[in-house]
PDB file of C-alpha atoms in Angstrom:
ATOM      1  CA  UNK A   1     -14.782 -10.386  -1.771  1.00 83.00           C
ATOM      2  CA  UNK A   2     -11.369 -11.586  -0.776  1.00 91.00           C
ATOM      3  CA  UNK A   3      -8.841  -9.678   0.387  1.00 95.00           C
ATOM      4  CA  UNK A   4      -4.749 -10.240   0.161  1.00 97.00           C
ATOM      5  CA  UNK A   5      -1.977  -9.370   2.196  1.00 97.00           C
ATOM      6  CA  UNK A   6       2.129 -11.044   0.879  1.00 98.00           C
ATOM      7  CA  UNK A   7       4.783 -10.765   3.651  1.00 98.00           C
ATOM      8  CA  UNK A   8       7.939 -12.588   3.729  1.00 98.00           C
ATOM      9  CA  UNK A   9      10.099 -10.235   0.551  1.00 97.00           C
ATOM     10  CA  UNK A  10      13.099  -8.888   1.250  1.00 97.00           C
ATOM     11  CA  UNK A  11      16.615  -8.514   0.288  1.00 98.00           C
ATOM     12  CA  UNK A  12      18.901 -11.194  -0.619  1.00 98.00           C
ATOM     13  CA  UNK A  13      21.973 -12.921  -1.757  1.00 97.00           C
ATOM     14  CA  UNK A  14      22.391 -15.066  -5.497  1.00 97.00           C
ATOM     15  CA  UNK A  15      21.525 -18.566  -4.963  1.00 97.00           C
ATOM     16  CA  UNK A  16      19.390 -17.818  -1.595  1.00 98.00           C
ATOM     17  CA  UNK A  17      15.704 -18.706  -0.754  1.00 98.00           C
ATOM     18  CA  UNK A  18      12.781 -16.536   0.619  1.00 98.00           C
ATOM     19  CA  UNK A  19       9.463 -17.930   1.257  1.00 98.00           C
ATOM     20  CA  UNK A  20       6.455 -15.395   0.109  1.00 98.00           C
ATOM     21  CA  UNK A  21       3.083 -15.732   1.720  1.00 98.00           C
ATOM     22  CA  UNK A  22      -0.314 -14.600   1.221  1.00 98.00           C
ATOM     23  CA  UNK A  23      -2.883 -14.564   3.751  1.00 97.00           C
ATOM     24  CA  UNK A  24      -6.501 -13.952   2.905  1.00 96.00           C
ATOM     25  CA  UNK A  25      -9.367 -13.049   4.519  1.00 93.00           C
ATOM     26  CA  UNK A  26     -13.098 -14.219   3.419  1.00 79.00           C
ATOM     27  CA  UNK A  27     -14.750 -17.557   3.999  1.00 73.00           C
ATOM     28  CA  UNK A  28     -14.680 -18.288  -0.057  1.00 88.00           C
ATOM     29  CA  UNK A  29     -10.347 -18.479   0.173  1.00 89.00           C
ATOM     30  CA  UNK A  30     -10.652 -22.089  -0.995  1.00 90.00           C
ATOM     31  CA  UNK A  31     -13.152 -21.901  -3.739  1.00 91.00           C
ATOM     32  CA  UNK A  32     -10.694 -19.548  -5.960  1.00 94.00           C
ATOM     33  CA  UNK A  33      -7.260 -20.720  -7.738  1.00 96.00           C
ATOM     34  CA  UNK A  34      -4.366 -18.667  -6.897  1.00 97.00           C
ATOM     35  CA  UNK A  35      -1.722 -16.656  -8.790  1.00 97.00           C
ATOM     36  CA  UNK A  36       1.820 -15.410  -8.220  1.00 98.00           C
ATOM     37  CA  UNK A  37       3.111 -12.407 -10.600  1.00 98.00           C
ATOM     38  CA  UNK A  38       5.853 -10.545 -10.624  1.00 98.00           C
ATOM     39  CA  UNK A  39       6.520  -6.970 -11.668  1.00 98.00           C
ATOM     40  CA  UNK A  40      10.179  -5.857 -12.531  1.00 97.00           C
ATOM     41  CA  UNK A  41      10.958  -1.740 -12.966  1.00 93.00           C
ATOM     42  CA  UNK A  42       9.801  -0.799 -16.673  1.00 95.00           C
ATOM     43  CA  UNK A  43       8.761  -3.957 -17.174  1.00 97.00           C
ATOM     44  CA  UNK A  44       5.080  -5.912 -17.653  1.00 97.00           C
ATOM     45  CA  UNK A  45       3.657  -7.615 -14.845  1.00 97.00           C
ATOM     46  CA  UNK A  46       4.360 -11.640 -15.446  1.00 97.00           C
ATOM     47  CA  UNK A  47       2.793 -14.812 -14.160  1.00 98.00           C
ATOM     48  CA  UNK A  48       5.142 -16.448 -12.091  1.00 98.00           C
ATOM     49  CA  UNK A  49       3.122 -19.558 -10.456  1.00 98.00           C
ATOM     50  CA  UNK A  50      -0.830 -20.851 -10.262  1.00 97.00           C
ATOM     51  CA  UNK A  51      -2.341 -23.217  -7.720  1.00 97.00           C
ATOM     52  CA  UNK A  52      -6.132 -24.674  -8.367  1.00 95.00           C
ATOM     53  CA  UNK A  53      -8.548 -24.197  -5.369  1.00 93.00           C
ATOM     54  CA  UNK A  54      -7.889 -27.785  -4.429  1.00 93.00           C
ATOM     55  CA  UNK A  55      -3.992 -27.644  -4.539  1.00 93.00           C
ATOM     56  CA  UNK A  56      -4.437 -30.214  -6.928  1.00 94.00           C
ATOM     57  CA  UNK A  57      -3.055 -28.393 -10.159  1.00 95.00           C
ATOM     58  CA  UNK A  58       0.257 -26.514 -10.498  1.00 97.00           C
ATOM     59  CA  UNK A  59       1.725 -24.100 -13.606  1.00 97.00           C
ATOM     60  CA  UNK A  60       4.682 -21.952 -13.475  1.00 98.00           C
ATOM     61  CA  UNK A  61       6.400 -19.942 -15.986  1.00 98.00           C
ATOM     62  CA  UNK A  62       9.886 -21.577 -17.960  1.00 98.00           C
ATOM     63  CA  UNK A  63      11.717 -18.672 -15.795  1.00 97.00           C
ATOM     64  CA  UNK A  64      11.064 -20.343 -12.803  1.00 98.00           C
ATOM     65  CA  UNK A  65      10.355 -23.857 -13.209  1.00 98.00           C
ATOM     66  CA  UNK A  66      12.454 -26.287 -10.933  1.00 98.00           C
ATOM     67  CA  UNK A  67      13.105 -23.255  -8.102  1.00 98.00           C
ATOM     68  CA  UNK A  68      10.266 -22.030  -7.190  1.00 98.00           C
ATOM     69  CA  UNK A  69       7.457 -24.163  -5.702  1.00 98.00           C
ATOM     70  CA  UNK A  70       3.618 -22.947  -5.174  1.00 98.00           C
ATOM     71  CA  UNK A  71       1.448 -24.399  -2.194  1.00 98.00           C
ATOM     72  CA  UNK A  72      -1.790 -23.592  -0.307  1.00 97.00           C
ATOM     73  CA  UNK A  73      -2.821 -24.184   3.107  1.00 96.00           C
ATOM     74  CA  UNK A  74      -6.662 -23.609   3.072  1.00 94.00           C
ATOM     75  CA  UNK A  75      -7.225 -24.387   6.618  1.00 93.00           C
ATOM     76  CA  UNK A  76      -5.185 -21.369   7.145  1.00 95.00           C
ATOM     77  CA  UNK A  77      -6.028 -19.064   4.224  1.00 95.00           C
ATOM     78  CA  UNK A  78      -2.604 -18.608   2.990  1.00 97.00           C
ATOM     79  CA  UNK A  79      -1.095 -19.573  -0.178  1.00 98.00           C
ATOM     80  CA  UNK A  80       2.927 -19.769  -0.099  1.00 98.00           C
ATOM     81  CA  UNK A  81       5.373 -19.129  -2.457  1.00 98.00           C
ATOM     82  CA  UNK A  82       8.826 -20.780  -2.055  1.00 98.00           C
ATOM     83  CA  UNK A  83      11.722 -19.491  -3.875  1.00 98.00           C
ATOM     84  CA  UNK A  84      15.165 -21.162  -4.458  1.00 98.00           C
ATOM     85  CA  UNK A  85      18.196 -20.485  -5.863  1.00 98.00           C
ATOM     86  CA  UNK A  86      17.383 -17.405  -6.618  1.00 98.00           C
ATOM     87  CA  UNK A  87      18.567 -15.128  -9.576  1.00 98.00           C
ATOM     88  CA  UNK A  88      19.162 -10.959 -10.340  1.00 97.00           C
ATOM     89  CA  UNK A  89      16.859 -11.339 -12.877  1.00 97.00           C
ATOM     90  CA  UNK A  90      14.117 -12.428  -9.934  1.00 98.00           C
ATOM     91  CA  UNK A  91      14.214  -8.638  -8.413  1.00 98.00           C
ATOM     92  CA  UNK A  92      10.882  -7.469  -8.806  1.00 98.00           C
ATOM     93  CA  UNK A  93       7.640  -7.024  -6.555  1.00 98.00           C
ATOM     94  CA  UNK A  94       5.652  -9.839  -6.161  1.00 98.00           C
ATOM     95  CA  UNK A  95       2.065  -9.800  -6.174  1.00 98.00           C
ATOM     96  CA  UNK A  96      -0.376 -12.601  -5.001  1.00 98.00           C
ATOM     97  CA  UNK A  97      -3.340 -12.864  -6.916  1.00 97.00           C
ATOM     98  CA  UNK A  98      -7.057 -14.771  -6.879  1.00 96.00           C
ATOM     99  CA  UNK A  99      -9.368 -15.513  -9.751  1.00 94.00           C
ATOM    100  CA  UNK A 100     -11.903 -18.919 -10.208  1.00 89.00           C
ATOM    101  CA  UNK A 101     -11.195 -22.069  -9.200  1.00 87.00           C
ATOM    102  CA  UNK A 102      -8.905 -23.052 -11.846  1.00 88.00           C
ATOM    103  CA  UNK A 103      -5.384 -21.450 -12.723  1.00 88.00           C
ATOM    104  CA  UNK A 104      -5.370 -18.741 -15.880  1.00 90.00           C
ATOM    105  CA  UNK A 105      -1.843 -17.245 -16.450  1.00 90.00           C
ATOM    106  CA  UNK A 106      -3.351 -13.368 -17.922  1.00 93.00           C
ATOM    107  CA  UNK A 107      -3.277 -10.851 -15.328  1.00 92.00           C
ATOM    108  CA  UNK A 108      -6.574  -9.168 -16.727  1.00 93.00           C
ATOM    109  CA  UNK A 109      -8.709 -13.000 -15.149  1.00 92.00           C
ATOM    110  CA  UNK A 110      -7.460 -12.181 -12.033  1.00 95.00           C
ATOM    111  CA  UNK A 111     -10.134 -10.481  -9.970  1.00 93.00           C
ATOM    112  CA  UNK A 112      -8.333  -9.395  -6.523  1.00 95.00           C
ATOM    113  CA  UNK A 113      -4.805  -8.578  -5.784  1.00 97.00           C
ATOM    114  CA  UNK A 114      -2.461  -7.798  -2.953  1.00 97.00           C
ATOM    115  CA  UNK A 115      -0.268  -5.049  -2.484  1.00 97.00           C
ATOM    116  CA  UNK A 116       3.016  -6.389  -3.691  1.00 98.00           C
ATOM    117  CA  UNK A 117       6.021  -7.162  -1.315  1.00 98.00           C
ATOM    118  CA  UNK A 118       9.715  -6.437  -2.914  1.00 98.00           C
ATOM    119  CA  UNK A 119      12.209  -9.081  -3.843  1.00 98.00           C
ATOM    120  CA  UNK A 120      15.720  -8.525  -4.320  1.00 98.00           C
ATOM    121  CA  UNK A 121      18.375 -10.488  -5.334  1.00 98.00           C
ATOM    122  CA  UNK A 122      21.842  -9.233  -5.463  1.00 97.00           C
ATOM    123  CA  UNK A 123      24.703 -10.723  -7.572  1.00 92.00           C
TER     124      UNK A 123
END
């Protein structure tokens, strides 16, 4: 069982940077990969980024590729998400999310997820 808590959202300006994080609890943090999704009003929750259980292995989606960057610390149970030059079209709320030890990008491998913390972007 793992639970997940994201902090760091908020509101900010076009071209800015926020750092997400997700802290977990449970002594099995480093055995799972982690994901990043994002969920914009009326639309489908999205992979955003994946990190293996090692670190080792990185994926993110075309949308964010080159601004975003994924890292884990598993000494501390957190997994980060750092987001530059940011975009509108990155509103959304964020979700961090765990599944096995390697990154999938559907939503449905994922097994536990936190509650979301709001981006927003303005132009």
């Amino acid at each position: 069982q793992v639970q997940l808590v994201e902090s760091g959202g908020g509101l900010v300006e076009g071209g800015g940077s926020l750092r997400l994080s997700c802290a977990a609890s449970g002594r099995t943090f480093r055995s799972y990969a982690m994901g990043w999704f994002r969920q914009a009003p009326g639309k489908e929750r999205e992979f955003v980024a994946g990190i293996s259980w090692s670190g080792g292995s990185t994926y993110y989606a075309d949308s964010v590729k080159g601004r975003f960057t994924i890292s884990r610390d598993n000494a501390k149970n957190t997994v980060y998400l750092q987001m530059n030059s940011l975009k509108p079209e990155d509103t959304a709320v964020y979700y961090c999310a765990a599944t096995g030890p390697w990154v999938v990008t559907p939503k449905w491998e994922y097994d536990y997820w936190g509650q979301g913390t709001q981006v927003t972007v303005s132009s």
